[in-house]
């Protein structure tokens, strides 16, 4: 197991933003991160569906329905499945130093997430490759990418869950099985109901400091990071070429 | 030229969009999508390009995919399941 420790972690709380800007900020931070890793905490407004890097937007998402109900859509830089982002806290952890083994690196970061959830009175645990569960039900999904020597892992921590709404905007492989799929997901997913976004954010920051024995440095995005994120929003994450590339 | 589509449940869901030459039995174009993880991500496009022109038969495809996966980390499928997913487009 990794013994990597950090002296400092830069924490950046970027509030609630559109899907395109949220993914653009993540990419901007991959480019700008120094030897000091970054813990970013954020939410989504409006609600949004993100799909995995390898997914097909039209196969996974009811795009007209999303437009009708005002749900953003975006393709992530990371693999994994489609997610409806609403009533959750999302984090990103970006670092130049990390375990090279992929399974180990997921555990390394997810351990901090588990600690943060359990500090709030829950009994969560990590399930490889990338899930965190409570009583066998998923409460957090996580995904990572590695680019130019930088690891980014982002993930959601569900504060509430509305499976019916999720499947009003996500397609299912078989309409015949829609009812069964929704029932299955309801049985496999849970949330930290009763926990506020602010409580979760505070617990998350504390837990990263404890896990990595690091001092937290509260910060904001730099002018250069904001500028780069805006450029990426306009030129990449808002564009069909990116979002519908598969 | 014939278009085909297949959804295959491995550890993760694999979706194949395929165009193939029925007479030569070769792949004309292929898109592999799904909720899997693959590092580095850009490598999938290289695999898709490498599969174009290959015969649509298990042995050929599995060998090509095995070679590709040597330098790649994948979570959610393996060469056997991806081969099945592609060949399954014909049935």
mmCIF file of C-alpha atoms in Angstrom:
data_model
loop_
_atom_site.group_PDB
_atom_site.id
_atom_site.type_symbol
_atom_site.label_atom_id
_atom_site.label_comp_id
_atom_site.label_asym_id
_atom_site.label_seq_id
_atom_site.Cartn_x
_atom_site.Cartn_y
_atom_site.Cartn_z
ATOM 1 C CA UNK A 1 0.000 0.000 0.000
ATOM 2 C CA UNK A 2 1.177 3.475 -0.830
ATOM 3 C CA UNK A 3 2.979 5.571 1.736
ATOM 4 C CA UNK A 4 2.636 8.794 -0.262
ATOM 5 C CA UNK A 5 1.969 11.760 1.995
ATOM 6 C CA UNK A 6 1.467 15.414 1.225
ATOM 7 C CA UNK A 7 2.582 18.425 3.244
ATOM 8 C CA UNK A 8 -0.242 20.500 1.818
ATOM 9 C CA UNK A 9 -3.444 20.062 -0.141
ATOM 10 C CA UNK A 10 -4.949 23.024 -1.991
ATOM 11 C CA UNK A 11 -8.728 23.041 -1.509
ATOM 12 C CA UNK A 12 -10.932 24.788 -4.043
ATOM 13 C CA UNK A 13 -14.695 25.026 -3.615
ATOM 14 C CA UNK A 14 -16.189 26.086 -6.922
ATOM 15 C CA UNK A 15 -19.870 25.986 -5.954
ATOM 16 C CA UNK A 16 -22.631 24.968 -8.346
ATOM 17 C CA UNK A 17 -21.996 25.271 -12.063
ATOM 18 C CA UNK A 18 -23.154 23.988 -15.442
ATOM 19 C CA UNK A 19 -22.019 20.561 -16.585
ATOM 20 C CA UNK A 20 -19.731 21.951 -19.285
ATOM 21 C CA UNK A 21 -18.005 24.362 -16.920
ATOM 22 C CA UNK A 22 -17.645 21.695 -14.242
ATOM 23 C CA UNK A 23 -15.806 19.332 -16.572
ATOM 24 C CA UNK A 24 -13.795 22.220 -18.022
ATOM 25 C CA UNK A 25 -12.590 23.232 -14.543
ATOM 26 C CA UNK A 26 -11.461 19.651 -13.900
ATOM 27 C CA UNK A 27 -9.422 19.642 -17.102
ATOM 28 C CA UNK A 28 -7.982 23.098 -16.376
ATOM 29 C CA UNK A 29 -6.835 21.851 -12.974
ATOM 30 C CA UNK A 30 -5.123 18.819 -14.531
ATOM 31 C CA UNK A 31 -3.106 21.281 -16.585
ATOM 32 C CA UNK A 32 -2.330 23.692 -13.750
ATOM 33 C CA UNK A 33 -1.738 21.445 -10.745
ATOM 34 C CA UNK A 34 1.649 21.957 -9.086
ATOM 35 C CA UNK A 35 3.420 19.582 -6.702
ATOM 36 C CA UNK A 36 0.644 20.510 -4.241
ATOM 37 C CA UNK A 37 -2.402 18.338 -4.991
ATOM 38 C CA UNK A 38 -5.863 19.853 -5.328
ATOM 39 C CA UNK A 39 -9.099 18.821 -3.662
ATOM 40 C CA UNK A 40 -11.975 20.435 -5.524
ATOM 41 C CA UNK A 41 -15.524 20.331 -4.135
ATOM 42 C CA UNK A 42 -18.503 21.226 -6.313
ATOM 43 C CA UNK A 43 -22.097 20.717 -7.364
ATOM 44 C CA UNK A 44 -24.171 20.909 -10.524
ATOM 45 C CA UNK A 45 -26.752 23.562 -11.405
ATOM 46 C CA UNK A 46 -28.808 22.851 -13.352
ATOM 47 C CA UNK A 47 -28.955 19.116 -12.734
ATOM 48 C CA UNK A 48 -26.911 17.253 -15.307
ATOM 49 C CA UNK A 49 -26.239 13.887 -16.839
ATOM 50 C CA UNK A 50 -22.589 13.052 -17.380
ATOM 51 C CA UNK A 51 -21.599 10.069 -19.472
ATOM 52 C CA UNK A 52 -18.360 8.118 -19.370
ATOM 53 C CA UNK A 53 -15.558 8.836 -21.827
ATOM 54 C CA UNK A 54 -16.366 5.699 -23.851
ATOM 55 C CA UNK A 55 -20.150 5.924 -23.826
ATOM 56 C CA UNK A 56 -22.450 6.970 -26.627
ATOM 57 C CA UNK A 57 -24.588 9.997 -25.719
ATOM 58 C CA UNK A 58 -27.470 8.944 -27.941
ATOM 59 C CA UNK A 59 -27.386 5.347 -26.712
ATOM 60 C CA UNK A 60 -27.302 6.260 -23.033
ATOM 61 C CA UNK A 61 -29.238 9.504 -22.684
ATOM 62 C CA UNK A 62 -32.694 10.689 -23.724
ATOM 63 C CA UNK A 63 -31.316 13.977 -25.022
ATOM 64 C CA UNK A 64 -34.662 15.568 -26.033
ATOM 65 C CA UNK A 65 -36.034 14.740 -22.579
ATOM 66 C CA UNK A 66 -33.014 16.389 -20.940
ATOM 67 C CA UNK A 67 -33.597 19.538 -22.993
ATOM 68 C CA UNK A 68 -37.296 19.484 -22.099
ATOM 69 C CA UNK A 69 -36.704 19.283 -18.347
ATOM 70 C CA UNK A 70 -33.606 21.499 -18.293
ATOM 71 C CA UNK A 71 -30.991 18.849 -17.512
ATOM 72 C CA UNK A 72 -27.479 19.540 -18.843
ATOM 73 C CA UNK A 73 -25.528 16.833 -20.677
ATOM 74 C CA UNK A 74 -21.780 16.365 -20.894
ATOM 75 C CA UNK A 75 -19.128 13.751 -21.659
ATOM 76 C CA UNK A 76 -16.537 13.242 -18.921
ATOM 77 C CA UNK A 77 -12.800 12.846 -19.307
ATOM 78 C CA UNK A 78 -13.126 9.634 -17.312
ATOM 79 C CA UNK A 79 -14.606 6.226 -18.061
ATOM 80 C CA UNK A 80 -17.515 4.586 -16.300
ATOM 81 C CA UNK A 81 -21.250 4.982 -16.627
ATOM 82 C CA UNK A 82 -23.884 7.659 -17.017
ATOM 83 C CA UNK A 83 -24.761 9.601 -13.865
ATOM 84 C CA UNK A 84 -27.557 12.026 -13.027
ATOM 85 C CA UNK A 85 -25.974 14.746 -10.910
ATOM 86 C CA UNK A 86 -28.529 16.192 -8.533
ATOM 87 C CA UNK A 87 -28.605 16.242 -4.755
ATOM 88 C CA UNK A 88 -25.015 15.200 -4.385
ATOM 89 C CA UNK A 89 -21.593 16.500 -3.588
ATOM 90 C CA UNK A 90 -18.951 15.980 -6.238
ATOM 91 C CA UNK A 91 -15.230 16.081 -5.579
ATOM 92 C CA UNK A 92 -12.132 15.968 -7.729
ATOM 93 C CA UNK A 93 -8.677 15.106 -6.470
ATOM 94 C CA UNK A 94 -5.812 16.038 -8.749
ATOM 95 C CA UNK A 95 -2.226 15.062 -8.016
ATOM 96 C CA UNK A 96 1.187 14.623 -9.602
ATOM 97 C CA UNK A 97 2.167 12.018 -7.008
ATOM 98 C CA UNK A 98 0.028 8.901 -6.745
ATOM 99 C CA UNK A 99 0.263 5.095 -6.706
ATOM 100 C CA UNK A 100 0.912 3.896 -10.248
ATOM 101 C CA UNK A 101 -1.176 0.770 -9.758
ATOM 102 C CA UNK A 102 -4.719 1.658 -10.780
ATOM 103 C CA UNK A 103 -6.562 -0.527 -8.271
ATOM 104 C CA UNK A 104 -4.345 0.756 -5.471
ATOM 105 C CA UNK A 105 -4.794 4.375 -6.485
ATOM 106 C CA UNK A 106 -8.587 4.081 -6.430
ATOM 107 C CA UNK A 107 -8.428 2.635 -2.920
ATOM 108 C CA UNK A 108 -5.924 5.265 -1.849
ATOM 109 C CA UNK A 109 -8.318 8.131 -2.628
ATOM 110 C CA UNK A 110 -11.569 6.303 -1.875
ATOM 111 C CA UNK A 111 -10.287 5.565 1.642
ATOM 112 C CA UNK A 112 -10.448 9.310 2.314
ATOM 113 C CA UNK A 113 -14.010 9.411 0.985
ATOM 114 C CA UNK A 114 -14.981 6.459 3.194
ATOM 115 C CA UNK A 115 -13.508 8.226 6.235
ATOM 116 C CA UNK A 116 -15.456 11.387 5.377
ATOM 117 C CA UNK A 117 -18.757 9.513 5.136
ATOM 118 C CA UNK A 118 -18.164 7.534 8.312
ATOM 119 C CA UNK A 119 -17.312 10.695 10.259
ATOM 120 C CA UNK A 120 -20.971 11.612 9.709
ATOM 121 C CA UNK A 121 -22.187 8.433 11.422
ATOM 122 C CA UNK A 122 -22.496 6.028 8.523
ATOM 123 C CA UNK A 123 -20.800 2.677 7.986
ATOM 124 C CA UNK A 124 -19.375 2.895 4.471
ATOM 125 C CA UNK A 125 -16.708 0.773 2.862
ATOM 126 C CA UNK A 126 -14.736 0.671 -0.378
ATOM 127 C CA UNK A 127 -15.534 -1.967 -2.994
ATOM 128 C CA UNK A 128 -12.980 -2.260 -5.801
ATOM 129 C CA UNK A 129 -12.684 -1.030 -8.416
ATOM 130 C CA UNK A 130 -14.407 2.255 -7.804
ATOM 131 C CA UNK A 131 -17.463 2.083 -5.574
ATOM 132 C CA UNK A 132 -18.235 3.039 -1.991
ATOM 133 C CA UNK A 133 -21.148 1.228 -0.401
ATOM 134 C CA UNK A 134 -23.246 1.263 2.743
ATOM 135 C CA UNK A 135 -24.837 -2.093 3.630
ATOM 136 C CA UNK A 136 -24.004 -3.313 0.135
ATOM 137 C CA UNK A 137 -25.667 -0.351 -1.599
ATOM 138 C CA UNK A 138 -23.712 2.131 -3.663
ATOM 139 C CA UNK A 139 -23.481 5.625 -2.199
ATOM 140 C CA UNK A 140 -20.504 6.929 -4.166
ATOM 141 C CA UNK A 141 -19.174 6.234 -7.661
ATOM 142 C CA UNK A 142 -15.676 7.285 -8.629
ATOM 143 C CA UNK A 143 -13.679 7.495 -11.844
ATOM 144 C CA UNK A 144 -10.150 8.499 -12.720
ATOM 145 C CA UNK A 145 -7.946 9.456 -15.590
ATOM 146 C CA UNK A 146 -4.205 9.972 -15.909
ATOM 147 C CA UNK A 147 -2.862 12.582 -18.266
ATOM 148 C CA UNK A 148 0.672 13.886 -18.677
ATOM 149 C CA UNK A 149 1.770 12.546 -15.315
ATOM 150 C CA UNK A 150 -1.263 13.846 -13.448
ATOM 151 C CA UNK A 151 -3.986 11.747 -11.855
ATOM 152 C CA UNK A 152 -7.512 13.112 -11.620
ATOM 153 C CA UNK A 153 -10.119 11.169 -9.698
ATOM 154 C CA UNK A 154 -13.591 12.567 -9.393
ATOM 155 C CA UNK A 155 -16.638 11.082 -7.794
ATOM 156 C CA UNK A 156 -20.100 11.689 -6.482
ATOM 157 C CA UNK A 157 -21.391 11.311 -2.956
ATOM 158 C CA UNK A 158 -25.164 10.915 -3.052
ATOM 159 C CA UNK A 159 -27.051 13.087 -0.561
ATOM 160 C CA UNK A 160 -30.403 12.029 -1.932
ATOM 161 C CA UNK A 161 -31.427 9.778 -4.775
ATOM 162 C CA UNK A 162 -34.352 9.871 -7.177
ATOM 163 C CA UNK A 163 -34.147 6.734 -9.301
ATOM 164 C CA UNK A 164 -37.384 7.517 -11.160
ATOM 165 C CA UNK A 165 -35.991 10.852 -12.333
ATOM 166 C CA UNK A 166 -32.686 9.189 -13.181
ATOM 167 C CA UNK A 167 -34.439 6.819 -15.577
ATOM 168 C CA UNK A 168 -36.604 9.546 -17.053
ATOM 169 C CA UNK A 169 -33.452 10.961 -18.648
ATOM 170 C CA UNK A 170 -31.355 7.790 -19.074
ATOM 171 C CA UNK A 171 -32.108 5.172 -21.682
ATOM 172 C CA UNK A 172 -32.200 1.492 -20.786
ATOM 173 C CA UNK A 173 -30.888 -1.332 -23.000
ATOM 174 C CA UNK A 174 -34.335 -2.852 -23.202
ATOM 175 C CA UNK A 175 -37.627 -0.980 -22.755
ATOM 176 C CA UNK A 176 -39.227 -4.291 -21.838
ATOM 177 C CA UNK A 177 -36.926 -4.494 -18.824
ATOM 178 C CA UNK A 178 -37.251 -0.830 -17.787
ATOM 179 C CA UNK A 179 -39.358 -1.672 -14.719
ATOM 180 C CA UNK A 180 -36.978 -4.388 -13.579
ATOM 181 C CA UNK A 181 -33.898 -2.221 -14.141
ATOM 182 C CA UNK A 182 -35.380 0.627 -12.099
ATOM 183 C CA UNK A 183 -36.299 -1.807 -9.321
ATOM 184 C CA UNK A 184 -32.777 -3.283 -9.370
ATOM 185 C CA UNK A 185 -31.152 0.129 -9.170
ATOM 186 C CA UNK A 186 -33.436 1.154 -6.300
ATOM 187 C CA UNK A 187 -32.227 -1.948 -4.463
ATOM 188 C CA UNK A 188 -28.564 -1.272 -5.213
ATOM 189 C CA UNK A 189 -28.252 2.488 -4.590
ATOM 190 C CA UNK A 190 -28.550 4.493 -1.398
ATOM 191 C CA UNK A 191 -27.769 8.014 -0.191
ATOM 192 C CA UNK A 192 -26.655 9.943 2.874
ATOM 193 C CA UNK A 193 -30.196 11.240 3.394
ATOM 194 C CA UNK A 194 -30.277 13.948 6.042
ATOM 195 C CA UNK A 195 -26.714 15.097 5.347
ATOM 196 C CA UNK A 196 -26.293 18.604 3.953
ATOM 197 C CA UNK A 197 -23.876 19.570 1.200
ATOM 198 C CA UNK A 198 -21.987 21.822 3.627
ATOM 199 C CA UNK A 199 -21.637 19.081 6.262
ATOM 200 C CA UNK A 200 -20.329 16.699 3.635
ATOM 201 C CA UNK A 201 -17.884 19.283 2.288
ATOM 202 C CA UNK A 202 -16.484 19.968 5.758
ATOM 203 C CA UNK A 203 -16.139 16.275 6.513
ATOM 204 C CA UNK A 204 -14.454 15.629 3.174
ATOM 205 C CA UNK A 205 -11.817 18.315 3.715
ATOM 206 C CA UNK A 206 -11.081 17.119 7.238
ATOM 207 C CA UNK A 207 -10.781 13.536 6.058
ATOM 208 C CA UNK A 208 -8.316 14.335 3.273
ATOM 209 C CA UNK A 209 -6.203 16.243 5.790
ATOM 210 C CA UNK A 210 -6.252 13.267 8.158
ATOM 211 C CA UNK A 211 -5.715 10.570 5.535
ATOM 212 C CA UNK A 212 -2.793 12.321 3.869
ATOM 213 C CA UNK A 213 -1.471 14.049 7.021
ATOM 214 C CA UNK A 214 -1.651 17.289 5.083
ATOM 215 C CA UNK A 215 -2.329 20.911 5.888
ATOM 216 C CA UNK A 216 -5.278 22.277 3.914
ATOM 217 C CA UNK A 217 -4.731 25.485 1.980
ATOM 218 C CA UNK A 218 -8.095 27.088 1.163
ATOM 219 C CA UNK A 219 -7.883 28.715 -2.236
ATOM 220 C CA UNK A 220 -9.886 29.874 -5.239
ATOM 221 C CA UNK A 221 -9.334 29.257 -8.939
ATOM 222 C CA UNK A 222 -6.645 31.507 -10.395
ATOM 223 C CA UNK A 223 -7.442 33.939 -13.204
ATOM 224 C CA UNK A 224 -5.520 31.670 -15.571
ATOM 225 C CA UNK A 225 -7.488 28.597 -14.464
ATOM 226 C CA UNK A 226 -10.815 30.425 -14.898
ATOM 227 C CA UNK A 227 -9.777 31.669 -18.308
ATOM 228 C CA UNK A 228 -8.677 28.187 -19.409
ATOM 229 C CA UNK A 229 -11.874 26.625 -18.036
ATOM 230 C CA UNK A 230 -14.011 29.133 -19.940
ATOM 231 C CA UNK A 231 -12.116 28.350 -23.127
ATOM 232 C CA UNK A 232 -12.592 24.606 -22.597
ATOM 233 C CA UNK A 233 -16.280 25.151 -21.836
ATOM 234 C CA UNK A 234 -16.851 26.962 -25.125
ATOM 235 C CA UNK A 235 -14.523 24.945 -27.343
ATOM 236 C CA UNK A 236 -14.920 21.458 -25.934
ATOM 237 C CA UNK A 237 -17.480 20.584 -23.273
ATOM 238 C CA UNK A 238 -20.388 22.541 -24.823
ATOM 239 C CA UNK A 239 -19.736 21.138 -28.265
ATOM 240 C CA UNK A 240 -21.375 18.318 -30.159
ATOM 241 C CA UNK A 241 -17.970 17.161 -31.417
ATOM 242 C CA UNK A 242 -17.003 16.223 -27.875
ATOM 243 C CA UNK A 243 -20.310 15.263 -26.316
ATOM 244 C CA UNK A 244 -21.534 13.159 -29.253
ATOM 245 C CA UNK A 245 -18.197 11.796 -30.427
ATOM 246 C CA UNK A 246 -19.347 8.207 -29.799
ATOM 247 C CA UNK B 1 -21.959 -3.036 -46.819
ATOM 248 C CA UNK B 2 -24.091 -3.993 -43.879
ATOM 249 C CA UNK B 3 -24.678 -2.188 -40.586
ATOM 250 C CA UNK B 4 -25.088 -4.100 -37.337
ATOM 251 C CA UNK B 5 -25.382 -3.361 -33.646
ATOM 252 C CA UNK B 6 -24.844 -5.482 -30.586
ATOM 253 C CA UNK B 7 -25.118 -4.994 -26.836
ATOM 254 C CA UNK B 8 -23.049 -7.442 -24.826
ATOM 255 C CA UNK B 9 -22.970 -7.760 -21.054
ATOM 256 C CA UNK B 10 -19.484 -8.455 -19.814
ATOM 257 C CA UNK B 11 -18.390 -7.147 -16.402
ATOM 258 C CA UNK B 12 -19.515 -3.858 -17.929
ATOM 259 C CA UNK B 13 -21.849 -3.224 -20.867
ATOM 260 C CA UNK B 14 -20.216 -3.192 -24.301
ATOM 261 C CA UNK B 15 -22.027 -1.672 -27.285
ATOM 262 C CA UNK B 16 -20.746 -2.336 -30.778
ATOM 263 C CA UNK B 17 -21.709 -0.357 -33.881
ATOM 264 C CA UNK B 18 -20.370 -2.180 -36.901
ATOM 265 C CA UNK B 19 -20.278 -1.843 -40.664
ATOM 266 C CA UNK B 20 -19.003 -4.883 -42.493
ATOM 267 C CA UNK B 21 -18.520 -6.261 -45.967
ATOM 268 C CA UNK B 22 -20.729 -9.326 -46.229
ATOM 269 C CA UNK B 23 -18.886 -10.786 -49.196
ATOM 270 C CA UNK B 24 -15.349 -10.422 -47.859
ATOM 271 C CA UNK B 25 -16.520 -10.852 -44.263
ATOM 272 C CA UNK B 26 -14.343 -7.928 -43.139
ATOM 273 C CA UNK B 27 -14.946 -4.992 -40.824
ATOM 274 C CA UNK B 28 -15.441 -1.653 -42.592
ATOM 275 C CA UNK B 29 -15.924 0.493 -39.499
ATOM 276 C CA UNK B 30 -16.432 -0.134 -35.816
ATOM 277 C CA UNK B 31 -17.292 1.901 -32.730
ATOM 278 C CA UNK B 32 -16.908 0.315 -29.300
ATOM 279 C CA UNK B 33 -18.715 2.096 -26.481
ATOM 280 C CA UNK B 34 -19.714 1.326 -22.927
ATOM 281 C CA UNK B 35 -19.225 2.027 -19.244
ATOM 282 C CA UNK B 36 -15.826 0.328 -18.970
ATOM 283 C CA UNK B 37 -12.496 1.862 -17.944
ATOM 284 C CA UNK B 38 -9.483 1.740 -20.205
ATOM 285 C CA UNK B 39 -6.100 3.383 -19.637
ATOM 286 C CA UNK B 40 -4.901 5.303 -21.565
ATOM 287 C CA UNK B 41 -8.309 6.318 -22.873
ATOM 288 C CA UNK B 42 -7.148 7.372 -26.340
ATOM 289 C CA UNK B 43 -5.982 3.825 -27.049
ATOM 290 C CA UNK B 44 -9.512 2.635 -27.836
ATOM 291 C CA UNK B 45 -9.526 4.647 -31.049
ATOM 292 C CA UNK B 46 -6.315 2.898 -32.067
ATOM 293 C CA UNK B 47 -7.933 -0.487 -31.498
ATOM 294 C CA UNK B 48 -10.974 0.552 -33.539
ATOM 295 C CA UNK B 49 -8.690 1.650 -36.382
ATOM 296 C CA UNK B 50 -6.683 -1.589 -36.158
ATOM 297 C CA UNK B 51 -9.849 -3.683 -36.447
ATOM 298 C CA UNK B 52 -10.870 -2.107 -39.753
ATOM 299 C CA UNK B 53 -10.158 -4.537 -42.590
ATOM 300 C CA UNK B 54 -9.884 -7.525 -40.238
ATOM 301 C CA UNK B 55 -11.961 -10.615 -40.869
ATOM 302 C CA UNK B 56 -15.103 -10.855 -38.791
ATOM 303 C CA UNK B 57 -14.182 -14.141 -37.141
ATOM 304 C CA UNK B 58 -13.292 -15.049 -33.589
ATOM 305 C CA UNK B 59 -9.664 -16.164 -33.928
ATOM 306 C CA UNK B 60 -8.546 -13.164 -35.973
ATOM 307 C CA UNK B 61 -10.293 -10.662 -33.728
ATOM 308 C CA UNK B 62 -9.211 -12.230 -30.441
ATOM 309 C CA UNK B 63 -5.595 -12.262 -31.572
ATOM 310 C CA UNK B 64 -5.769 -8.598 -32.599
ATOM 311 C CA UNK B 65 -7.431 -7.620 -29.325
ATOM 312 C CA UNK B 66 -4.982 -9.702 -27.250
ATOM 313 C CA UNK B 67 -2.078 -7.902 -28.912
ATOM 314 C CA UNK B 68 -3.695 -4.542 -28.269
ATOM 315 C CA UNK B 69 -4.409 -5.252 -24.610
ATOM 316 C CA UNK B 70 -0.751 -6.036 -23.848
ATOM 317 C CA UNK B 71 0.060 -2.390 -23.214
ATOM 318 C CA UNK B 72 -3.347 -1.361 -21.900
ATOM 319 C CA UNK B 73 -5.230 -1.642 -18.616
ATOM 320 C CA UNK B 74 -8.909 -2.456 -19.010
ATOM 321 C CA UNK B 75 -11.609 -2.928 -16.379
ATOM 322 C CA UNK B 76 -14.949 -4.219 -17.584
ATOM 323 C CA UNK B 77 -14.117 -6.576 -20.440
ATOM 324 C CA UNK B 78 -11.390 -8.860 -21.788
ATOM 325 C CA UNK B 79 -10.378 -10.072 -25.213
ATOM 326 C CA UNK B 80 -12.855 -12.971 -25.118
ATOM 327 C CA UNK B 81 -15.871 -10.854 -24.215
ATOM 328 C CA UNK B 82 -14.987 -8.063 -26.644
ATOM 329 C CA UNK B 83 -14.543 -10.624 -29.424
ATOM 330 C CA UNK B 84 -17.924 -12.149 -28.590
ATOM 331 C CA UNK B 85 -19.503 -8.707 -28.609
ATOM 332 C CA UNK B 86 -18.148 -7.946 -32.082
ATOM 333 C CA UNK B 87 -18.852 -11.342 -33.630
ATOM 334 C CA UNK B 88 -22.321 -11.211 -32.072
ATOM 335 C CA UNK B 89 -23.211 -8.393 -34.436
ATOM 336 C CA UNK B 90 -23.574 -10.963 -37.221
ATOM 337 C CA UNK B 91 -26.042 -13.227 -35.502
#
